[in-house]
Amino acid sequence: MKKRHFGCLKHNNQIIMTRSEQLSAFGALLDVLDELREKCPWDHKQTNESLRPNTIEETFELSDALIKDDVHNICKELGDVLLHVCFYSKIASEQGRFDIGDVCERLRKKLIFRHPHIYGDEVAQSAADVSQLWERVKQKEKDGNKTVLSGVPDALPSIIKAYRIQDKARNVGFDWTRREDVWDKVHEEVDELRHELEREDIEHSTNEFGDFLFSLINASRLYGINPDNALERTNRKFIRRFTYLETKVREQGRALQDMTLAEMDVLWNEAKAKESAGC
C-alpha cells in the first residue's frame, strides 16, 4: 500500500483523512511527545509555569494566521497550540491528576450538556436562540458560571473583554430594543468626555474615555462588527501606509524627523491612493 502523505495543504482532488487516520495521527503525536518527554533534556524539564509564556505566544501566532487567512500557517499554528494542550495533559498525567483522555471526555460531556436542543428536549431555531440557551445551561453546570458575567476571564484584552461582557448581557435580555438607540449613548459619552478633557481632569477624563470606548464597542456589536478585528485591520493599514511613507523618505535620502507634516501628508495620501487603486 502506498504510504499516505499527511500534509496541511490539500488540493481539491485530495481526500481529507478518515476518522481512523485522524485518530492514528493523534496517537502517533502522543507517542512522539512521550518519547521527547523522556529523552529530550529541554522537554523533560518543562513545567506548567515554564510553558505558559510559550502558550500565550503560540496563541497570538495562531490569531495572526487566522486574521491573514493564511491556510498554511493556520495549520502549522494549530499544531503548535495542540502540542501545548497535549503537553499540559502529559504533565498532569505524570502527577496522577488527569490525562489527555480525561480532557477529551470532559469536553465531550460538556458539549452534549450545553446542546440540549440537539441531545435533549430544548428547541433553538436560530444562532441567537442557541446563545441564550448556552448561558442558561452554563449556570446549571456543576462547575459552571455562578453569575452571567463570571464566565468572562479577567485576563482577556480589554476590547475583547468589553465585547464579551456586552454579549453575555444581551443573552439574558439586557440590551437595546433598537440598535439605532445606541448612538444616543455614544454621543452622550463623547460629550461627557470632551467636558472632562476641557477641565483637564485626568482621572475623570480616563473614566469617561473608558465609557466612550465601551459605548463604541456596544455599537460595533449591535451592527455585527467585531471591534478587535476592526481595530486590527486599521493597525495593519496604518503600518502599511506609514512604512510606505518611511520608505519613500529614505529613497529621497532624507529622515522622517526632517520632514514637515505637510510633506508627510503628501506621501501618506499617495499610499492611500495606491491602496485604493489596488497597487
PDB file of C-alpha atoms in Angstrom:
ATOM      1  CA  MET A   1       0.000   0.000   0.000  1.00  0.00           C
ATOM      2  CA  LYS A   2       1.258   3.447  -0.884  1.00  0.00           C
ATOM      3  CA  LYS A   3       2.219   5.482   2.157  1.00  0.00           C
ATOM      4  CA  ARG A   4      -0.024   8.450   2.594  1.00  0.00           C
ATOM      5  CA  HIS A   5       1.412  11.946   2.985  1.00  0.00           C
ATOM      6  CA  PHE A   6      -0.122  13.779   5.934  1.00  0.00           C
ATOM      7  CA  GLY A   7       0.182  17.444   4.989  1.00  0.00           C
ATOM      8  CA  CYS A   8      -1.674  20.600   5.952  1.00  0.00           C
ATOM      9  CA  LEU A   9      -2.259  21.894   2.449  1.00  0.00           C
ATOM     10  CA  LYS A  10      -4.563  19.732   0.354  1.00  0.00           C
ATOM     11  CA  HIS A  11      -5.629  20.247  -3.240  1.00  0.00           C
ATOM     12  CA  ASN A  12      -9.242  19.798  -4.242  1.00  0.00           C
ATOM     13  CA  ASN A  13      -8.572  16.312  -5.598  1.00  0.00           C
ATOM     14  CA  GLN A  14      -7.030  15.081  -2.345  1.00  0.00           C
ATOM     15  CA  ILE A  15      -9.091  13.267   0.256  1.00  0.00           C
ATOM     16  CA  ILE A  16      -9.313  14.501   3.844  1.00  0.00           C
ATOM     17  CA  MET A  17      -8.169  11.948   6.407  1.00  0.00           C
ATOM     18  CA  THR A  18     -10.690   9.377   7.537  1.00  0.00           C
ATOM     19  CA  ARG A  19     -11.633   9.323  11.228  1.00  0.00           C
ATOM     20  CA  SER A  20      -9.420   6.253  11.652  1.00  0.00           C
ATOM     21  CA  GLU A  21      -6.460   8.076  10.087  1.00  0.00           C
ATOM     22  CA  GLN A  22      -7.108  11.149  12.253  1.00  0.00           C
ATOM     23  CA  LEU A  23      -7.072   9.023  15.418  1.00  0.00           C
ATOM     24  CA  SER A  24      -3.930   7.264  14.233  1.00  0.00           C
ATOM     25  CA  ALA A  25      -2.193  10.607  13.610  1.00  0.00           C
ATOM     26  CA  PHE A  26      -3.220  11.857  17.049  1.00  0.00           C
ATOM     27  CA  GLY A  27      -1.942   8.681  18.690  1.00  0.00           C
ATOM     28  CA  ALA A  28       1.363   8.998  16.827  1.00  0.00           C
ATOM     29  CA  LEU A  29       1.687  12.577  18.105  1.00  0.00           C
ATOM     30  CA  LEU A  30       1.157  11.408  21.690  1.00  0.00           C
ATOM     31  CA  ASP A  31       3.809   8.694  21.178  1.00  0.00           C
ATOM     32  CA  VAL A  32       6.345  11.274  19.997  1.00  0.00           C
ATOM     33  CA  LEU A  33       5.544  13.565  22.940  1.00  0.00           C
ATOM     34  CA  ASP A  34       6.016  10.639  25.368  1.00  0.00           C
ATOM     35  CA  GLU A  35       9.423   9.912  23.868  1.00  0.00           C
ATOM     36  CA  LEU A  36      10.522  13.532  23.883  1.00  0.00           C
ATOM     37  CA  ARG A  37       9.401  13.961  27.477  1.00  0.00           C
ATOM     38  CA  GLU A  38      11.566  11.004  28.430  1.00  0.00           C
ATOM     39  CA  LYS A  39      14.653  11.588  26.284  1.00  0.00           C
ATOM     40  CA  CYS A  40      14.927  15.296  25.413  1.00  0.00           C
ATOM     41  CA  PRO A  41      16.544  17.410  28.175  1.00  0.00           C
ATOM     42  CA  TRP A  42      14.501  20.501  27.252  1.00  0.00           C
ATOM     43  CA  ASP A  43      11.148  18.713  27.046  1.00  0.00           C
ATOM     44  CA  HIS A  44      11.894  16.745  30.204  1.00  0.00           C
ATOM     45  CA  LYS A  45      12.360  19.803  32.396  1.00  0.00           C
ATOM     46  CA  GLN A  46       9.268  21.748  31.238  1.00  0.00           C
ATOM     47  CA  THR A  47       6.546  22.640  33.737  1.00  0.00           C
ATOM     48  CA  ASN A  48       3.165  24.370  33.507  1.00  0.00           C
ATOM     49  CA  GLU A  49       4.840  27.583  34.603  1.00  0.00           C
ATOM     50  CA  SER A  50       7.677  27.387  32.076  1.00  0.00           C
ATOM     51  CA  LEU A  51       5.345  26.534  29.191  1.00  0.00           C
ATOM     52  CA  ARG A  52       2.725  29.203  29.871  1.00  0.00           C
ATOM     53  CA  PRO A  53       4.538  32.145  28.178  1.00  0.00           C
ATOM     54  CA  ASN A  54       5.130  29.989  25.101  1.00  0.00           C
ATOM     55  CA  THR A  55       1.451  29.037  25.036  1.00  0.00           C
ATOM     56  CA  ILE A  56       0.466  32.700  25.029  1.00  0.00           C
ATOM     57  CA  GLU A  57       2.891  33.371  22.162  1.00  0.00           C
ATOM     58  CA  GLU A  58       1.606  30.420  20.139  1.00  0.00           C
ATOM     59  CA  THR A  59      -1.993  31.574  20.630  1.00  0.00           C
ATOM     60  CA  PHE A  60      -1.169  35.028  19.288  1.00  0.00           C
ATOM     61  CA  GLU A  61       0.661  33.482  16.319  1.00  0.00           C
ATOM     62  CA  LEU A  62      -2.445  31.423  15.546  1.00  0.00           C
ATOM     63  CA  SER A  63      -4.577  34.560  15.847  1.00  0.00           C
ATOM     64  CA  ASP A  64      -2.281  36.348  13.385  1.00  0.00           C
ATOM     65  CA  ALA A  65      -2.548  33.488  10.876  1.00  0.00           C
ATOM     66  CA  LEU A  66      -6.338  33.470  11.217  1.00  0.00           C
ATOM     67  CA  ILE A  67      -6.557  37.215  10.578  1.00  0.00           C
ATOM     68  CA  LYS A  68      -4.413  36.808   7.452  1.00  0.00           C
ATOM     69  CA  ASP A  69      -6.414  33.712   6.382  1.00  0.00           C
ATOM     70  CA  ASP A  70      -3.016  32.056   5.843  1.00  0.00           C
ATOM     71  CA  VAL A  71      -4.047  28.396   5.443  1.00  0.00           C
ATOM     72  CA  HIS A  72      -0.521  27.018   5.697  1.00  0.00           C
ATOM     73  CA  ASN A  73       0.246  28.871   8.919  1.00  0.00           C
ATOM     74  CA  ILE A  74      -3.207  28.243  10.396  1.00  0.00           C
ATOM     75  CA  CYS A  75      -2.487  24.529  10.105  1.00  0.00           C
ATOM     76  CA  LYS A  76       1.026  24.984  11.498  1.00  0.00           C
ATOM     77  CA  GLU A  77      -0.027  27.157  14.434  1.00  0.00           C
ATOM     78  CA  LEU A  78      -2.963  24.892  15.296  1.00  0.00           C
ATOM     79  CA  GLY A  79      -0.381  22.137  15.609  1.00  0.00           C
ATOM     80  CA  ASP A  80       1.700  24.258  17.974  1.00  0.00           C
ATOM     81  CA  VAL A  81      -1.335  25.025  20.152  1.00  0.00           C
ATOM     82  CA  LEU A  82      -2.332  21.341  20.115  1.00  0.00           C
ATOM     83  CA  LEU A  83       1.179  20.427  21.249  1.00  0.00           C
ATOM     84  CA  HIS A  84       0.721  22.619  24.301  1.00  0.00           C
ATOM     85  CA  VAL A  85      -2.657  21.063  25.107  1.00  0.00           C
ATOM     86  CA  CYS A  86      -1.065  17.621  24.921  1.00  0.00           C
ATOM     87  CA  PHE A  87       1.995  18.760  26.897  1.00  0.00           C
ATOM     88  CA  TYR A  88      -0.034  20.135  29.814  1.00  0.00           C
ATOM     89  CA  SER A  89      -2.055  16.919  29.819  1.00  0.00           C
ATOM     90  CA  LYS A  90       1.158  14.878  29.832  1.00  0.00           C
ATOM     91  CA  ILE A  91       2.488  16.798  32.828  1.00  0.00           C
ATOM     92  CA  ALA A  92      -0.823  16.296  34.657  1.00  0.00           C
ATOM     93  CA  SER A  93      -0.771  12.562  33.909  1.00  0.00           C
ATOM     94  CA  GLU A  94       2.709  12.287  35.407  1.00  0.00           C
ATOM     95  CA  GLN A  95       1.337  13.875  38.563  1.00  0.00           C
ATOM     96  CA  GLY A  96      -1.634  11.493  38.613  1.00  0.00           C
ATOM     97  CA  ARG A  97      -4.157  14.294  38.074  1.00  0.00           C
ATOM     98  CA  PHE A  98      -5.626  13.677  34.618  1.00  0.00           C
ATOM     99  CA  ASP A  99      -4.548  12.815  31.088  1.00  0.00           C
ATOM    100  CA  ILE A 100      -5.466  13.781  27.528  1.00  0.00           C
ATOM    101  CA  GLY A 101      -8.277  11.213  27.574  1.00  0.00           C
ATOM    102  CA  ASP A 102      -9.862  12.992  30.544  1.00  0.00           C
ATOM    103  CA  VAL A 103      -9.571  16.306  28.701  1.00  0.00           C
ATOM    104  CA  CYS A 104     -11.348  14.891  25.645  1.00  0.00           C
ATOM    105  CA  GLU A 105     -14.024  13.118  27.681  1.00  0.00           C
ATOM    106  CA  ARG A 106     -14.796  16.167  29.808  1.00  0.00           C
ATOM    107  CA  LEU A 107     -15.081  18.294  26.690  1.00  0.00           C
ATOM    108  CA  ARG A 108     -17.351  15.724  25.025  1.00  0.00           C
ATOM    109  CA  LYS A 109     -19.702  15.658  28.018  1.00  0.00           C
ATOM    110  CA  LYS A 110     -19.729  19.449  28.237  1.00  0.00           C
ATOM    111  CA  LEU A 111     -20.645  19.834  24.568  1.00  0.00           C
ATOM    112  CA  ILE A 112     -23.518  17.374  24.944  1.00  0.00           C
ATOM    113  CA  PHE A 113     -24.753  19.087  28.129  1.00  0.00           C
ATOM    114  CA  ARG A 114     -24.589  22.532  26.537  1.00  0.00           C
ATOM    115  CA  HIS A 115     -26.528  21.447  23.452  1.00  0.00           C
ATOM    116  CA  PRO A 116     -29.853  20.240  24.863  1.00  0.00           C
ATOM    117  CA  HIS A 117     -31.504  21.346  21.606  1.00  0.00           C
ATOM    118  CA  ILE A 118     -29.504  18.559  19.912  1.00  0.00           C
ATOM    119  CA  TYR A 119     -29.210  15.957  22.673  1.00  0.00           C
ATOM    120  CA  GLY A 120     -32.296  16.855  24.710  1.00  0.00           C
ATOM    121  CA  ASP A 121     -35.775  18.330  24.515  1.00  0.00           C
ATOM    122  CA  GLU A 122     -34.945  22.035  24.193  1.00  0.00           C
ATOM    123  CA  VAL A 123     -35.755  23.911  20.971  1.00  0.00           C
ATOM    124  CA  ALA A 124     -33.482  26.502  19.334  1.00  0.00           C
ATOM    125  CA  GLN A 125     -34.325  27.773  15.862  1.00  0.00           C
ATOM    126  CA  SER A 126     -31.556  30.339  15.428  1.00  0.00           C
ATOM    127  CA  ALA A 127     -27.984  31.103  16.482  1.00  0.00           C
ATOM    128  CA  ALA A 128     -29.376  33.767  18.837  1.00  0.00           C
ATOM    129  CA  ASP A 129     -31.630  31.164  20.483  1.00  0.00           C
ATOM    130  CA  VAL A 130     -28.613  28.901  20.960  1.00  0.00           C
ATOM    131  CA  SER A 131     -26.579  31.709  22.558  1.00  0.00           C
ATOM    132  CA  GLN A 132     -29.329  32.433  25.094  1.00  0.00           C
ATOM    133  CA  LEU A 133     -29.754  28.735  25.832  1.00  0.00           C
ATOM    134  CA  TRP A 134     -25.971  28.378  26.227  1.00  0.00           C
ATOM    135  CA  GLU A 135     -25.882  30.989  29.006  1.00  0.00           C
ATOM    136  CA  ARG A 136     -28.745  29.356  30.912  1.00  0.00           C
ATOM    137  CA  VAL A 137     -27.213  25.899  30.644  1.00  0.00           C
ATOM    138  CA  LYS A 138     -23.741  27.014  31.755  1.00  0.00           C
ATOM    139  CA  GLN A 139     -25.148  28.254  35.056  1.00  0.00           C
ATOM    140  CA  LYS A 140     -26.669  24.805  35.679  1.00  0.00           C
ATOM    141  CA  GLU A 141     -23.327  23.004  35.343  1.00  0.00           C
ATOM    142  CA  LYS A 142     -21.650  21.647  38.459  1.00  0.00           C
ATOM    143  CA  ASP A 143     -18.568  23.789  37.823  1.00  0.00           C
ATOM    144  CA  GLY A 144     -20.408  26.325  35.708  1.00  0.00           C
ATOM    145  CA  ASN A 145     -20.709  30.078  35.967  1.00  0.00           C
ATOM    146  CA  LYS A 146     -22.410  31.298  39.139  1.00  0.00           C
ATOM    147  CA  THR A 147     -23.368  34.625  37.578  1.00  0.00           C
ATOM    148  CA  VAL A 148     -23.918  35.768  33.996  1.00  0.00           C
ATOM    149  CA  LEU A 149     -20.599  37.645  33.795  1.00  0.00           C
ATOM    150  CA  SER A 150     -18.437  35.309  35.886  1.00  0.00           C
ATOM    151  CA  GLY A 151     -17.545  33.377  32.741  1.00  0.00           C
ATOM    152  CA  VAL A 152     -15.645  36.344  31.283  1.00  0.00           C
ATOM    153  CA  PRO A 153     -11.932  35.760  32.012  1.00  0.00           C
ATOM    154  CA  ASP A 154     -10.261  38.593  33.915  1.00  0.00           C
ATOM    155  CA  ALA A 155      -7.143  38.309  31.742  1.00  0.00           C
ATOM    156  CA  LEU A 156      -8.897  38.963  28.420  1.00  0.00           C
ATOM    157  CA  PRO A 157      -7.657  42.009  26.454  1.00  0.00           C
ATOM    158  CA  SER A 158      -9.897  44.962  27.278  1.00  0.00           C
ATOM    159  CA  ILE A 159     -11.626  45.316  23.901  1.00  0.00           C
ATOM    160  CA  ILE A 160     -12.465  41.615  23.664  1.00  0.00           C
ATOM    161  CA  LYS A 161     -13.485  41.605  27.319  1.00  0.00           C
ATOM    162  CA  ALA A 162     -15.919  44.512  26.824  1.00  0.00           C
ATOM    163  CA  TYR A 163     -17.444  42.781  23.805  1.00  0.00           C
ATOM    164  CA  ARG A 164     -17.907  39.507  25.714  1.00  0.00           C
ATOM    165  CA  ILE A 165     -19.452  41.330  28.705  1.00  0.00           C
ATOM    166  CA  GLN A 166     -21.961  43.064  26.447  1.00  0.00           C
ATOM    167  CA  ASP A 167     -22.700  39.878  24.508  1.00  0.00           C
ATOM    168  CA  LYS A 168     -23.384  37.898  27.682  1.00  0.00           C
ATOM    169  CA  ALA A 169     -25.676  40.638  28.982  1.00  0.00           C
ATOM    170  CA  ARG A 170     -27.530  40.541  25.654  1.00  0.00           C
ATOM    171  CA  ASN A 171     -28.089  36.799  26.002  1.00  0.00           C
ATOM    172  CA  VAL A 172     -30.257  37.404  29.071  1.00  0.00           C
ATOM    173  CA  GLY A 173     -32.167  40.296  27.511  1.00  0.00           C
ATOM    174  CA  PHE A 174     -30.136  43.285  28.785  1.00  0.00           C
ATOM    175  CA  ASP A 175     -29.759  45.175  25.519  1.00  0.00           C
ATOM    176  CA  TRP A 176     -31.227  47.949  23.377  1.00  0.00           C
ATOM    177  CA  THR A 177     -34.551  47.150  21.779  1.00  0.00           C
ATOM    178  CA  ARG A 178     -33.491  49.101  18.697  1.00  0.00           C
ATOM    179  CA  ARG A 179     -29.828  49.123  17.801  1.00  0.00           C
ATOM    180  CA  GLU A 180     -30.104  52.677  16.439  1.00  0.00           C
ATOM    181  CA  ASP A 181     -30.612  53.909  20.001  1.00  0.00           C
ATOM    182  CA  VAL A 182     -27.002  53.121  20.853  1.00  0.00           C
ATOM    183  CA  TRP A 183     -25.869  56.258  19.017  1.00  0.00           C
ATOM    184  CA  ASP A 184     -27.586  58.469  21.577  1.00  0.00           C
ATOM    185  CA  LYS A 185     -25.399  56.787  24.208  1.00  0.00           C
ATOM    186  CA  VAL A 186     -22.264  57.212  22.082  1.00  0.00           C
ATOM    187  CA  HIS A 187     -22.975  60.941  21.648  1.00  0.00           C
ATOM    188  CA  GLU A 188     -23.735  61.300  25.357  1.00  0.00           C
ATOM    189  CA  GLU A 189     -20.434  59.675  26.291  1.00  0.00           C
ATOM    190  CA  VAL A 190     -18.340  61.719  23.865  1.00  0.00           C
ATOM    191  CA  ASP A 191     -19.902  64.949  25.213  1.00  0.00           C
ATOM    192  CA  GLU A 192     -19.062  63.910  28.779  1.00  0.00           C
ATOM    193  CA  LEU A 193     -15.529  63.035  27.695  1.00  0.00           C
ATOM    194  CA  ARG A 194     -14.999  66.400  25.992  1.00  0.00           C
ATOM    195  CA  HIS A 195     -16.270  68.173  29.103  1.00  0.00           C
ATOM    196  CA  GLU A 196     -13.733  66.413  31.340  1.00  0.00           C
ATOM    197  CA  LEU A 197     -10.894  66.919  28.845  1.00  0.00           C
ATOM    198  CA  GLU A 198     -11.640  70.654  28.748  1.00  0.00           C
ATOM    199  CA  ARG A 199     -11.445  70.674  32.557  1.00  0.00           C
ATOM    200  CA  GLU A 200      -8.066  68.863  32.247  1.00  0.00           C
ATOM    201  CA  ASP A 201      -9.173  66.381  34.881  1.00  0.00           C
ATOM    202  CA  ILE A 202      -7.087  63.287  34.033  1.00  0.00           C
ATOM    203  CA  GLU A 203      -8.829  60.942  36.449  1.00  0.00           C
ATOM    204  CA  HIS A 204     -12.361  61.772  35.280  1.00  0.00           C
ATOM    205  CA  SER A 205     -11.195  62.005  31.655  1.00  0.00           C
ATOM    206  CA  THR A 206      -9.827  58.463  31.893  1.00  0.00           C
ATOM    207  CA  ASN A 207     -13.137  57.211  33.277  1.00  0.00           C
ATOM    208  CA  GLU A 208     -15.118  58.983  30.573  1.00  0.00           C
ATOM    209  CA  PHE A 209     -12.788  57.761  27.836  1.00  0.00           C
ATOM    210  CA  GLY A 210     -13.432  54.222  29.036  1.00  0.00           C
ATOM    211  CA  ASP A 211     -17.193  54.833  28.950  1.00  0.00           C
ATOM    212  CA  PHE A 212     -16.879  56.238  25.419  1.00  0.00           C
ATOM    213  CA  LEU A 213     -14.914  53.205  24.202  1.00  0.00           C
ATOM    214  CA  PHE A 214     -17.389  50.859  25.884  1.00  0.00           C
ATOM    215  CA  SER A 215     -20.285  52.557  24.066  1.00  0.00           C
ATOM    216  CA  LEU A 216     -18.457  52.311  20.715  1.00  0.00           C
ATOM    217  CA  ILE A 217     -17.809  48.615  21.276  1.00  0.00           C
ATOM    218  CA  ASN A 218     -21.504  48.220  22.048  1.00  0.00           C
ATOM    219  CA  ALA A 219     -22.325  49.906  18.746  1.00  0.00           C
ATOM    220  CA  SER A 220     -19.983  47.597  16.843  1.00  0.00           C
ATOM    221  CA  ARG A 221     -21.590  44.566  18.470  1.00  0.00           C
ATOM    222  CA  LEU A 222     -25.103  45.719  17.636  1.00  0.00           C
ATOM    223  CA  TYR A 223     -24.137  46.188  13.997  1.00  0.00           C
ATOM    224  CA  GLY A 224     -22.369  42.822  13.724  1.00  0.00           C
ATOM    225  CA  ILE A 225     -18.808  44.151  13.646  1.00  0.00           C
ATOM    226  CA  ASN A 226     -16.085  42.598  15.772  1.00  0.00           C
ATOM    227  CA  PRO A 227     -14.265  45.621  17.276  1.00  0.00           C
ATOM    228  CA  ASP A 228     -10.987  43.780  17.837  1.00  0.00           C
ATOM    229  CA  ASN A 229     -10.864  42.640  14.208  1.00  0.00           C
ATOM    230  CA  ALA A 230     -11.806  46.130  13.048  1.00  0.00           C
ATOM    231  CA  LEU A 231      -9.076  47.795  15.103  1.00  0.00           C
ATOM    232  CA  GLU A 232      -6.500  45.244  13.944  1.00  0.00           C
ATOM    233  CA  ARG A 233      -7.375  45.982  10.321  1.00  0.00           C
ATOM    234  CA  THR A 234      -6.745  49.657  10.997  1.00  0.00           C
ATOM    235  CA  ASN A 235      -3.473  48.864  12.805  1.00  0.00           C
ATOM    236  CA  ARG A 236      -2.228  46.915   9.797  1.00  0.00           C
ATOM    237  CA  LYS A 237      -3.446  49.587   7.394  1.00  0.00           C
ATOM    238  CA  PHE A 238      -1.589  52.276   9.334  1.00  0.00           C
ATOM    239  CA  ILE A 239       1.588  50.155   9.365  1.00  0.00           C
ATOM    240  CA  ARG A 240       1.405  49.652   5.575  1.00  0.00           C
ATOM    241  CA  ARG A 241       0.910  53.327   4.872  1.00  0.00           C
ATOM    242  CA  PHE A 242       3.498  54.538   7.358  1.00  0.00           C
ATOM    243  CA  THR A 243       6.037  52.022   6.039  1.00  0.00           C
ATOM    244  CA  TYR A 244       5.382  53.309   2.505  1.00  0.00           C
ATOM    245  CA  LEU A 245       5.928  56.875   3.721  1.00  0.00           C
ATOM    246  CA  GLU A 246       9.143  55.919   5.531  1.00  0.00           C
ATOM    247  CA  THR A 247      10.472  54.030   2.510  1.00  0.00           C
ATOM    248  CA  LYS A 248       9.833  56.928   0.164  1.00  0.00           C
ATOM    249  CA  VAL A 249      11.538  59.368   2.525  1.00  0.00           C
ATOM    250  CA  ARG A 250      14.617  57.140   2.693  1.00  0.00           C
ATOM    251  CA  GLU A 251      14.685  56.892  -1.096  1.00  0.00           C
ATOM    252  CA  GLN A 252      14.913  60.685  -1.122  1.00  0.00           C
ATOM    253  CA  GLY A 253      17.928  60.487   1.178  1.00  0.00           C
ATOM    254  CA  ARG A 254      16.085  62.216   3.989  1.00  0.00           C
ATOM    255  CA  ALA A 255      14.946  61.335   7.522  1.00  0.00           C
ATOM    256  CA  LEU A 256      11.393  61.482   8.818  1.00  0.00           C
ATOM    257  CA  GLN A 257      12.482  63.910  11.508  1.00  0.00           C
ATOM    258  CA  ASP A 258      13.474  66.388   8.764  1.00  0.00           C
ATOM    259  CA  MET A 259      10.075  66.248   7.040  1.00  0.00           C
ATOM    260  CA  THR A 260       7.264  68.689   7.667  1.00  0.00           C
ATOM    261  CA  LEU A 261       3.822  67.304   8.454  1.00  0.00           C
ATOM    262  CA  ALA A 262       2.572  68.676   5.121  1.00  0.00           C
ATOM    263  CA  GLU A 263       5.313  66.786   3.251  1.00  0.00           C
ATOM    264  CA  MET A 264       4.498  63.582   5.095  1.00  0.00           C
ATOM    265  CA  ASP A 265       0.795  64.046   4.328  1.00  0.00           C
ATOM    266  CA  VAL A 266       1.586  64.091   0.596  1.00  0.00           C
ATOM    267  CA  LEU A 267       3.254  60.672   0.817  1.00  0.00           C
ATOM    268  CA  TRP A 268       0.547  59.373   3.155  1.00  0.00           C
ATOM    269  CA  ASN A 269      -2.149  60.313   0.632  1.00  0.00           C
ATOM    270  CA  GLU A 270      -0.056  58.759  -2.111  1.00  0.00           C
ATOM    271  CA  ALA A 271      -0.019  55.476  -0.127  1.00  0.00           C
ATOM    272  CA  LYS A 272      -3.811  55.678   0.306  1.00  0.00           C
ATOM    273  CA  ALA A 273      -4.296  56.282  -3.403  1.00  0.00           C
ATOM    274  CA  LYS A 274      -2.150  53.277  -4.318  1.00  0.00           C
ATOM    275  CA  GLU A 275      -4.151  51.082  -1.947  1.00  0.00           C
ATOM    276  CA  SER A 276      -7.419  52.286  -3.463  1.00  0.00           C
ATOM    277  CA  ALA A 277      -6.067  51.525  -6.926  1.00  0.00           C
ATOM    278  CA  GLY A 278      -5.073  48.041  -5.801  1.00  0.00           C
ATOM    279  CA  CYS A 279      -1.350  48.622  -6.277  1.00  0.00           C
TER     280      CYS A 279
END
